[in-house]
mmCIF file with all atom_site columns, C-alpha atoms in Angstrom:
data_model
loop_
_atom_site.group_PDB
_atom_site.id
_atom_site.type_symbol
_atom_site.label_atom_id
_atom_site.label_alt_id
_atom_site.label_comp_id
_atom_site.label_asym_id
_atom_site.label_entity_id
_atom_site.label_seq_id
_atom_site.pdbx_PDB_ins_code
_atom_site.Cartn_x
_atom_site.Cartn_y
_atom_site.Cartn_z
_atom_site.occupancy
_atom_site.B_iso_or_equiv
_atom_site.pdbx_formal_charge
_atom_site.auth_seq_id
_atom_site.auth_comp_id
_atom_site.auth_asym_id
_atom_site.auth_atom_id
_atom_site.pdbx_PDB_model_num
ATOM 1   C CA . MET A 1 1   ? -7.230  -15.401 -29.511 1.00 78.00 ? 1   MET A CA 1
ATOM 2   C CA . SER A 1 2   ? -8.539  -15.112 -25.992 1.00 89.00 ? 2   SER A CA 1
ATOM 3   C CA . ASP A 1 3   ? -9.277  -11.829 -24.251 1.00 94.00 ? 3   ASP A CA 1
ATOM 4   C CA . VAL A 1 4   ? -9.166  -11.325 -20.489 1.00 97.00 ? 4   VAL A CA 1
ATOM 5   C CA . VAL A 1 5   ? -10.674 -8.257  -18.830 1.00 98.00 ? 5   VAL A CA 1
ATOM 6   C CA . VAL A 1 6   ? -10.059 -7.446  -15.184 1.00 98.00 ? 6   VAL A CA 1
ATOM 7   C CA . VAL A 1 7   ? -12.911 -5.267  -13.920 1.00 98.00 ? 7   VAL A CA 1
ATOM 8   C CA . MET A 1 8   ? -11.215 -3.177  -11.246 1.00 96.00 ? 8   MET A CA 1
ATOM 9   C CA . GLY A 1 9   ? -11.982 -0.462  -8.739  1.00 92.00 ? 9   GLY A CA 1
ATOM 10  C CA . VAL A 1 10  ? -12.855 0.088   -5.118  1.00 85.00 ? 10  VAL A CA 1
ATOM 11  C CA . SER A 1 11  ? -15.332 -2.102  -3.259  1.00 78.00 ? 11  SER A CA 1
ATOM 12  C CA . SER A 1 12  ? -19.009 -1.537  -4.184  1.00 78.00 ? 12  SER A CA 1
ATOM 13  C CA . VAL A 1 13  ? -18.227 0.399   -7.366  1.00 88.00 ? 13  VAL A CA 1
ATOM 14  C CA . GLY A 1 14  ? -20.107 -2.231  -9.402  1.00 88.00 ? 14  GLY A CA 1
ATOM 15  C CA . LYS A 1 15  ? -17.381 -4.638  -10.503 1.00 93.00 ? 15  LYS A CA 1
ATOM 16  C CA . THR A 1 16  ? -19.501 -7.770  -10.186 1.00 93.00 ? 16  THR A CA 1
ATOM 17  C CA . THR A 1 17  ? -22.525 -6.260  -11.937 1.00 94.00 ? 17  THR A CA 1
ATOM 18  C CA . VAL A 1 18  ? -20.410 -5.102  -14.877 1.00 97.00 ? 18  VAL A CA 1
ATOM 19  C CA . ALA A 1 19  ? -18.328 -8.288  -15.068 1.00 98.00 ? 19  ALA A CA 1
ATOM 20  C CA . LYS A 1 20  ? -21.413 -10.521 -15.066 1.00 97.00 ? 20  LYS A CA 1
ATOM 21  C CA . GLY A 1 21  ? -22.944 -8.302  -17.752 1.00 97.00 ? 21  GLY A CA 1
ATOM 22  C CA . LEU A 1 22  ? -19.820 -8.549  -19.924 1.00 97.00 ? 22  LEU A CA 1
ATOM 23  C CA . SER A 1 23  ? -19.728 -12.302 -19.375 1.00 97.00 ? 23  SER A CA 1
ATOM 24  C CA . ALA A 1 24  ? -23.353 -12.675 -20.467 1.00 96.00 ? 24  ALA A CA 1
ATOM 25  C CA . LEU A 1 25  ? -23.034 -10.393 -23.501 1.00 95.00 ? 25  LEU A CA 1
ATOM 26  C CA . MET A 1 26  ? -19.758 -11.873 -24.717 1.00 96.00 ? 26  MET A CA 1
ATOM 27  C CA . GLY A 1 27  ? -20.248 -15.489 -23.688 1.00 95.00 ? 27  GLY A CA 1
ATOM 28  C CA . TRP A 1 28  ? -17.047 -15.316 -21.622 1.00 97.00 ? 28  TRP A CA 1
ATOM 29  C CA . GLU A 1 29  ? -16.170 -17.177 -18.461 1.00 97.00 ? 29  GLU A CA 1
ATOM 30  C CA . PHE A 1 30  ? -16.694 -15.133 -15.267 1.00 98.00 ? 30  PHE A CA 1
ATOM 31  C CA . ALA A 1 31  ? -14.809 -15.263 -11.974 1.00 98.00 ? 31  ALA A CA 1
ATOM 32  C CA . GLU A 1 32  ? -15.402 -13.281 -8.802  1.00 96.00 ? 32  GLU A CA 1
ATOM 33  C CA . GLY A 1 33  ? -12.007 -12.122 -7.534  1.00 94.00 ? 33  GLY A CA 1
ATOM 34  C CA . ASP A 1 34  ? -13.198 -12.137 -3.936  1.00 89.00 ? 34  ASP A CA 1
ATOM 35  C CA . ALA A 1 35  ? -13.668 -15.920 -4.196  1.00 93.00 ? 35  ALA A CA 1
ATOM 36  C CA . PHE A 1 36  ? -9.868  -16.251 -4.468  1.00 96.00 ? 36  PHE A CA 1
ATOM 37  C CA . HIS A 1 37  ? -9.268  -14.609 -1.059  1.00 91.00 ? 37  HIS A CA 1
ATOM 38  C CA . PRO A 1 38  ? -8.008  -16.954 1.649   1.00 91.00 ? 38  PRO A CA 1
ATOM 39  C CA . GLN A 1 39  ? -10.231 -17.083 4.729   1.00 91.00 ? 39  GLN A CA 1
ATOM 40  C CA . ALA A 1 40  ? -7.663  -15.099 6.740   1.00 91.00 ? 40  ALA A CA 1
ATOM 41  C CA . ASN A 1 41  ? -8.109  -12.117 4.380   1.00 90.00 ? 41  ASN A CA 1
ATOM 42  C CA . ILE A 1 42  ? -11.895 -12.335 4.605   1.00 87.00 ? 42  ILE A CA 1
ATOM 43  C CA . ASP A 1 43  ? -11.747 -12.487 8.396   1.00 89.00 ? 43  ASP A CA 1
ATOM 44  C CA . LYS A 1 44  ? -9.413  -9.493  8.499   1.00 88.00 ? 44  LYS A CA 1
ATOM 45  C CA . MET A 1 45  ? -11.655 -7.354  6.270   1.00 80.00 ? 45  MET A CA 1
ATOM 46  C CA . HIS A 1 46  ? -14.783 -8.458  8.104   1.00 80.00 ? 46  HIS A CA 1
ATOM 47  C CA . ALA A 1 47  ? -13.140 -7.238  11.319  1.00 83.00 ? 47  ALA A CA 1
ATOM 48  C CA . GLY A 1 48  ? -12.565 -3.838  9.683   1.00 79.00 ? 48  GLY A CA 1
ATOM 49  C CA . THR A 1 49  ? -8.814  -4.268  9.234   1.00 83.00 ? 49  THR A CA 1
ATOM 50  C CA . PRO A 1 50  ? -7.414  -3.189  5.854   1.00 78.00 ? 50  PRO A CA 1
ATOM 51  C CA . LEU A 1 51  ? -5.358  -5.785  4.003   1.00 82.00 ? 51  LEU A CA 1
ATOM 52  C CA . THR A 1 52  ? -1.630  -5.269  3.638   1.00 88.00 ? 52  THR A CA 1
ATOM 53  C CA . ASP A 1 53  ? 0.382   -5.929  0.515   1.00 91.00 ? 53  ASP A CA 1
ATOM 54  C CA . ASP A 1 54  ? 1.606   -9.144  2.129   1.00 94.00 ? 54  ASP A CA 1
ATOM 55  C CA . ASP A 1 55  ? -2.040  -10.222 2.491   1.00 93.00 ? 55  ASP A CA 1
ATOM 56  C CA . ARG A 1 56  ? -2.759  -9.421  -1.144  1.00 91.00 ? 56  ARG A CA 1
ATOM 57  C CA . TRP A 1 57  ? 0.183   -11.046 -2.982  1.00 95.00 ? 57  TRP A CA 1
ATOM 58  C CA . PRO A 1 58  ? -1.026  -14.680 -2.648  1.00 94.00 ? 58  PRO A CA 1
ATOM 59  C CA . TRP A 1 59  ? -4.570  -13.610 -3.612  1.00 95.00 ? 59  TRP A CA 1
ATOM 60  C CA . LEU A 1 60  ? -3.332  -11.755 -6.690  1.00 97.00 ? 60  LEU A CA 1
ATOM 61  C CA . ARG A 1 61  ? -1.183  -14.711 -7.746  1.00 97.00 ? 61  ARG A CA 1
ATOM 62  C CA . LEU A 1 62  ? -4.207  -17.037 -7.577  1.00 96.00 ? 62  LEU A CA 1
ATOM 63  C CA . ILE A 1 63  ? -6.180  -14.692 -9.849  1.00 98.00 ? 63  ILE A CA 1
ATOM 64  C CA . ARG A 1 64  ? -3.176  -14.405 -12.185 1.00 98.00 ? 64  ARG A CA 1
ATOM 65  C CA . ASP A 1 65  ? -2.903  -18.186 -12.389 1.00 98.00 ? 65  ASP A CA 1
ATOM 66  C CA . TRP A 1 66  ? -6.626  -18.535 -13.142 1.00 98.00 ? 66  TRP A CA 1
ATOM 67  C CA . MET A 1 67  ? -6.312  -15.981 -15.966 1.00 98.00 ? 67  MET A CA 1
ATOM 68  C CA . ALA A 1 68  ? -3.156  -17.628 -17.338 1.00 97.00 ? 68  ALA A CA 1
ATOM 69  C CA . GLU A 1 69  ? -4.975  -20.962 -17.486 1.00 97.00 ? 69  GLU A CA 1
ATOM 70  C CA . ALA A 1 70  ? -7.861  -19.357 -19.397 1.00 97.00 ? 70  ALA A CA 1
ATOM 71  C CA . ILE A 1 71  ? -5.410  -17.772 -21.838 1.00 97.00 ? 71  ILE A CA 1
ATOM 72  C CA . ASP A 1 72  ? -3.461  -21.037 -22.269 1.00 96.00 ? 72  ASP A CA 1
ATOM 73  C CA . GLU A 1 73  ? -6.715  -22.839 -23.054 1.00 96.00 ? 73  GLU A CA 1
ATOM 74  C CA . GLY A 1 74  ? -7.877  -20.122 -25.485 1.00 96.00 ? 74  GLY A CA 1
ATOM 75  C CA . ARG A 1 75  ? -10.836 -19.051 -23.333 1.00 96.00 ? 75  ARG A CA 1
ATOM 76  C CA . SER A 1 76  ? -11.854 -15.420 -22.999 1.00 97.00 ? 76  SER A CA 1
ATOM 77  C CA . ALA A 1 77  ? -12.743 -14.399 -19.482 1.00 98.00 ? 77  ALA A CA 1
ATOM 78  C CA . VAL A 1 78  ? -13.703 -11.560 -17.195 1.00 98.00 ? 78  VAL A CA 1
ATOM 79  C CA . VAL A 1 79  ? -12.717 -11.374 -13.537 1.00 98.00 ? 79  VAL A CA 1
ATOM 80  C CA . THR A 1 80  ? -13.331 -8.862  -10.785 1.00 97.00 ? 80  THR A CA 1
ATOM 81  C CA . CYS A 1 81  ? -10.392 -7.605  -8.743  1.00 95.00 ? 81  CYS A CA 1
ATOM 82  C CA . SER A 1 82  ? -9.855  -4.319  -6.948  1.00 90.00 ? 82  SER A CA 1
ATOM 83  C CA . ALA A 1 83  ? -6.326  -4.109  -8.498  1.00 92.00 ? 83  ALA A CA 1
ATOM 84  C CA . LEU A 1 84  ? -5.839  -0.823  -6.662  1.00 91.00 ? 84  LEU A CA 1
ATOM 85  C CA . LYS A 1 85  ? -2.084  -0.428  -7.231  1.00 94.00 ? 85  LYS A CA 1
ATOM 86  C CA . VAL A 1 86  ? 0.075   -0.571  -10.337 1.00 97.00 ? 86  VAL A CA 1
ATOM 87  C CA . SER A 1 87  ? 2.210   -3.233  -8.612  1.00 97.00 ? 87  SER A CA 1
ATOM 88  C CA . TYR A 1 88  ? -0.902  -5.401  -8.147  1.00 96.00 ? 88  TYR A CA 1
ATOM 89  C CA . ARG A 1 89  ? -1.801  -4.986  -11.810 1.00 97.00 ? 89  ARG A CA 1
ATOM 90  C CA . ASP A 1 90  ? 1.788   -5.891  -12.738 1.00 97.00 ? 90  ASP A CA 1
ATOM 91  C CA . VAL A 1 91  ? 1.267   -9.276  -11.034 1.00 97.00 ? 91  VAL A CA 1
ATOM 92  C CA . LEU A 1 92  ? -2.035  -9.814  -12.855 1.00 98.00 ? 92  LEU A CA 1
ATOM 93  C CA . ARG A 1 93  ? -0.479  -8.853  -16.211 1.00 97.00 ? 93  ARG A CA 1
ATOM 94  C CA . GLU A 1 94  ? 1.967   -11.748 -15.782 1.00 97.00 ? 94  GLU A CA 1
ATOM 95  C CA . ALA A 1 95  ? -0.921  -13.961 -16.976 1.00 98.00 ? 95  ALA A CA 1
ATOM 96  C CA . GLY A 1 96  ? -0.352  -12.761 -20.540 1.00 95.00 ? 96  GLY A CA 1
ATOM 97  C CA . SER A 1 97  ? -0.485  -9.841  -22.946 1.00 93.00 ? 97  SER A CA 1
ATOM 98  C CA . GLN A 1 98  ? -4.232  -10.407 -23.426 1.00 94.00 ? 98  GLN A CA 1
ATOM 99  C CA . VAL A 1 99  ? -4.965  -8.980  -19.952 1.00 97.00 ? 99  VAL A CA 1
ATOM 100 C CA . ARG A 1 100 ? -6.486  -5.523  -19.864 1.00 97.00 ? 100 ARG A CA 1
ATOM 101 C CA . PHE A 1 101 ? -8.137  -3.526  -17.133 1.00 98.00 ? 101 PHE A CA 1
ATOM 102 C CA . LEU A 1 102 ? -11.540 -1.873  -17.008 1.00 98.00 ? 102 LEU A CA 1
ATOM 103 C CA . HIS A 1 103 ? -11.337 0.650   -14.170 1.00 97.00 ? 103 HIS A CA 1
ATOM 104 C CA . LEU A 1 104 ? -14.789 1.557   -12.863 1.00 96.00 ? 104 LEU A CA 1
ATOM 105 C CA . VAL A 1 105 ? -14.898 4.973   -11.200 1.00 90.00 ? 105 VAL A CA 1
ATOM 106 C CA . ALA A 1 106 ? -17.393 6.981   -9.149  1.00 84.00 ? 106 ALA A CA 1
ATOM 107 C CA . PRO A 1 107 ? -17.298 9.649   -6.454  1.00 77.00 ? 107 PRO A CA 1
ATOM 108 C CA . GLU A 1 108 ? -16.610 8.266   -2.966  1.00 69.00 ? 108 GLU A CA 1
ATOM 109 C CA . VAL A 1 109 ? -20.002 9.482   -1.710  1.00 73.00 ? 109 VAL A CA 1
ATOM 110 C CA . LEU A 1 110 ? -21.851 7.455   -4.384  1.00 70.00 ? 110 LEU A CA 1
ATOM 111 C CA . VAL A 1 111 ? -19.818 4.320   -3.688  1.00 68.00 ? 111 VAL A CA 1
ATOM 112 C CA . GLY A 1 112 ? -20.289 4.774   0.058   1.00 67.00 ? 112 GLY A CA 1
ATOM 113 C CA . ASP A 1 113 ? -24.057 4.963   -0.409  1.00 67.00 ? 113 ASP A CA 1
ATOM 114 C CA . ARG A 1 114 ? -24.025 1.776   -2.488  1.00 69.00 ? 114 ARG A CA 1
ATOM 115 C CA . MET A 1 115 ? -21.834 0.041   0.068   1.00 68.00 ? 115 MET A CA 1
ATOM 116 C CA . ALA A 1 116 ? -24.104 1.055   2.939   1.00 65.00 ? 116 ALA A CA 1
ATOM 117 C CA . HIS A 1 117 ? -27.080 -0.587  1.193   1.00 60.00 ? 117 HIS A CA 1
ATOM 118 C CA . ARG A 1 118 ? -25.263 -3.784  0.185   1.00 63.00 ? 118 ARG A CA 1
ATOM 119 C CA . GLU A 1 119 ? -26.033 -6.907  2.190   1.00 64.00 ? 119 GLU A CA 1
ATOM 120 C CA . GLY A 1 120 ? -24.013 -10.052 2.772   1.00 55.00 ? 120 GLY A CA 1
ATOM 121 C CA . HIS A 1 121 ? -20.552 -8.758  1.879   1.00 53.00 ? 121 HIS A CA 1
ATOM 122 C CA . PHE A 1 122 ? -17.531 -8.974  4.173   1.00 52.00 ? 122 PHE A CA 1
ATOM 123 C CA . MET A 1 123 ? -16.172 -5.506  3.334   1.00 54.00 ? 123 MET A CA 1
ATOM 124 C CA . PRO A 1 124 ? -17.391 -2.913  5.859   1.00 56.00 ? 124 PRO A CA 1
ATOM 125 C CA . THR A 1 125 ? -18.070 0.701   4.871   1.00 61.00 ? 125 THR A CA 1
ATOM 126 C CA . SER A 1 126 ? -15.332 1.779   7.289   1.00 59.00 ? 126 SER A CA 1
ATOM 127 C CA . LEU A 1 127 ? -12.676 0.448   4.878   1.00 61.00 ? 127 LEU A CA 1
ATOM 128 C CA . LEU A 1 128 ? -13.889 2.333   1.796   1.00 66.00 ? 128 LEU A CA 1
ATOM 129 C CA . HIS A 1 129 ? -11.794 5.450   2.396   1.00 68.00 ? 129 HIS A CA 1
ATOM 130 C CA . SER A 1 130 ? -8.647  3.297   2.735   1.00 74.00 ? 130 SER A CA 1
ATOM 131 C CA . GLN A 1 131 ? -9.380  1.846   -0.710  1.00 78.00 ? 131 GLN A CA 1
ATOM 132 C CA . PHE A 1 132 ? -9.683  5.320   -2.263  1.00 80.00 ? 132 PHE A CA 1
ATOM 133 C CA . ASP A 1 133 ? -6.423  6.292   -0.516  1.00 82.00 ? 133 ASP A CA 1
ATOM 134 C CA . THR A 1 134 ? -4.658  3.206   -1.917  1.00 85.00 ? 134 THR A CA 1
ATOM 135 C CA . LEU A 1 135 ? -6.074  3.484   -5.446  1.00 88.00 ? 135 LEU A CA 1
ATOM 136 C CA . GLU A 1 136 ? -3.544  4.313   -8.170  1.00 94.00 ? 136 GLU A CA 1
ATOM 137 C CA . ALA A 1 137 ? -5.044  5.386   -11.503 1.00 93.00 ? 137 ALA A CA 1
ATOM 138 C CA . LEU A 1 138 ? -4.265  3.473   -14.664 1.00 96.00 ? 138 LEU A CA 1
ATOM 139 C CA . THR A 1 139 ? -0.974  4.672   -16.105 1.00 96.00 ? 139 THR A CA 1
ATOM 140 C CA . ALA A 1 140 ? -0.545  6.092   -19.598 1.00 96.00 ? 140 ALA A CA 1
ATOM 141 C CA . LYS A 1 141 ? 1.202   2.837   -20.571 1.00 95.00 ? 141 LYS A CA 1
ATOM 142 C CA . GLU A 1 142 ? -1.741  0.763   -19.282 1.00 96.00 ? 142 GLU A CA 1
ATOM 143 C CA . LEU A 1 143 ? -4.172  2.951   -21.221 1.00 96.00 ? 143 LEU A CA 1
ATOM 144 C CA . GLU A 1 144 ? -2.053  2.568   -24.375 1.00 95.00 ? 144 GLU A CA 1
ATOM 145 C CA . HIS A 1 145 ? -2.341  -1.221  -24.070 1.00 94.00 ? 145 HIS A CA 1
ATOM 146 C CA . GLY A 1 146 ? -6.140  -1.450  -24.119 1.00 94.00 ? 146 GLY A CA 1
ATOM 147 C CA . SER A 1 147 ? -7.070  -0.674  -20.533 1.00 97.00 ? 147 SER A CA 1
ATOM 148 C CA . THR A 1 148 ? -9.733  1.949   -19.964 1.00 97.00 ? 148 THR A CA 1
ATOM 149 C CA . VAL A 1 149 ? -11.672 3.967   -17.376 1.00 97.00 ? 149 VAL A CA 1
ATOM 150 C CA . VAL A 1 150 ? -15.484 4.121   -17.232 1.00 97.00 ? 150 VAL A CA 1
ATOM 151 C CA . SER A 1 151 ? -17.793 6.018   -14.885 1.00 94.00 ? 151 SER A CA 1
ATOM 152 C CA . VAL A 1 152 ? -20.464 3.942   -13.168 1.00 93.00 ? 152 VAL A CA 1
ATOM 153 C CA . GLU A 1 153 ? -22.880 6.824   -12.788 1.00 90.00 ? 153 GLU A CA 1
ATOM 154 C CA . GLY A 1 154 ? -26.201 5.923   -14.382 1.00 90.00 ? 154 GLY A CA 1
ATOM 155 C CA . THR A 1 155 ? -28.197 2.730   -14.688 1.00 91.00 ? 155 THR A CA 1
ATOM 156 C CA . PRO A 1 156 ? -26.508 -0.684  -14.979 1.00 91.00 ? 156 PRO A CA 1
ATOM 157 C CA . PRO A 1 157 ? -27.485 -1.011  -18.689 1.00 95.00 ? 157 PRO A CA 1
ATOM 158 C CA . GLN A 1 158 ? -26.019 2.454   -19.415 1.00 95.00 ? 158 GLN A CA 1
ATOM 159 C CA . VAL A 1 159 ? -22.799 1.594   -17.601 1.00 95.00 ? 159 VAL A CA 1
ATOM 160 C CA . LEU A 1 160 ? -22.510 -1.765  -19.357 1.00 96.00 ? 160 LEU A CA 1
ATOM 161 C CA . GLU A 1 161 ? -22.987 -0.120  -22.749 1.00 96.00 ? 161 GLU A CA 1
ATOM 162 C CA . ARG A 1 162 ? -20.253 2.422   -21.940 1.00 96.00 ? 162 ARG A CA 1
ATOM 163 C CA . CYS A 1 163 ? -17.963 -0.428  -20.858 1.00 97.00 ? 163 CYS A CA 1
ATOM 164 C CA . MET A 1 164 ? -18.554 -2.411  -24.049 1.00 97.00 ? 164 MET A CA 1
ATOM 165 C CA . ASN A 1 165 ? -17.845 0.690   -26.146 1.00 96.00 ? 165 ASN A CA 1
ATOM 166 C CA . ALA A 1 166 ? -14.747 1.645   -24.148 1.00 97.00 ? 166 ALA A CA 1
ATOM 167 C CA . LEU A 1 167 ? -13.338 -1.876  -24.532 1.00 97.00 ? 167 LEU A CA 1
ATOM 168 C CA . GLY A 1 168 ? -14.216 -1.969  -28.238 1.00 95.00 ? 168 GLY A CA 1
ATOM 169 C CA . LEU A 1 169 ? -16.391 -5.041  -27.753 1.00 95.00 ? 169 LEU A CA 1
ATOM 170 C CA . SER A 1 170 ? -19.537 -6.086  -29.543 1.00 92.00 ? 170 SER A CA 1
ATOM 171 C CA . ALA A 1 171 ? -21.523 -9.118  -28.566 1.00 85.00 ? 171 ALA A CA 1
ATOM 172 C CA . PRO A 1 172 ? -21.354 -12.048 -30.983 1.00 84.00 ? 172 PRO A CA 1
ATOM 173 C CA . ALA A 1 173 ? -24.608 -12.297 -32.944 1.00 75.00 ? 173 ALA A CA 1
ATOM 174 C CA . ASP A 1 174 ? -25.567 -15.680 -31.455 1.00 67.00 ? 174 ASP A CA 1
ATOM 175 C CA . ILE A 1 175 ? -24.964 -14.442 -27.888 1.00 59.00 ? 175 ILE A CA 1
ATOM 176 C CA . GLU A 1 176 ? -26.673 -11.106 -28.502 1.00 51.00 ? 176 GLU A CA 1
ATOM 177 C CA . GLU A 1 177 ? -29.780 -12.780 -29.922 1.00 49.00 ? 177 GLU A CA 1
ATOM 178 C CA . GLY A 1 178 ? -29.903 -15.271 -27.049 1.00 48.00 ? 178 GLY A CA 1
ATOM 179 C CA . HIS A 1 179 ? -29.413 -12.480 -24.518 1.00 51.00 ? 179 HIS A CA 1
ATOM 180 C CA . ARG A 1 180 ? -32.403 -10.567 -25.896 1.00 43.00 ? 180 ARG A CA 1
ATOM 181 C CA . ALA A 1 181 ? -34.687 -13.593 -26.058 1.00 38.00 ? 181 ALA A CA 1
#
């Protein structure tokens, strides 16, 4: 059975780093949620304008469809997506019962520092506070169905290990050996 993990959280919290790490350790397909944004959304964020729900619905549906295809084909996958609101996660969950969320968390000051030192991304630091304001924590029901919250404080290997443990994952022996080689 396939497994799909949505690595979620505010911009610059480390979603891509963690998702790529999970992909490598588990041998799963990886997708960058930002790659699903239409150009109009990218232009809006680049200009410092927060996205509205109307901007996000088509983007979320594209990610949902990508996940549903992976599930239909029996492929496990990991995808990044801010998934800041329960209603956004509801759309993503339409892909199938295999979808679970890994919510990466950190204090706003730490994320702001990371964001300020990140190059080549369309999300300006000025929009970070709006993401924290919009963020809705995972619900008790989401947590009961395999979703989890992990702090990103520490080194990337420490965070990845915490994520693997929180998700109850262990790398397949052939992947783990290849990853260490």
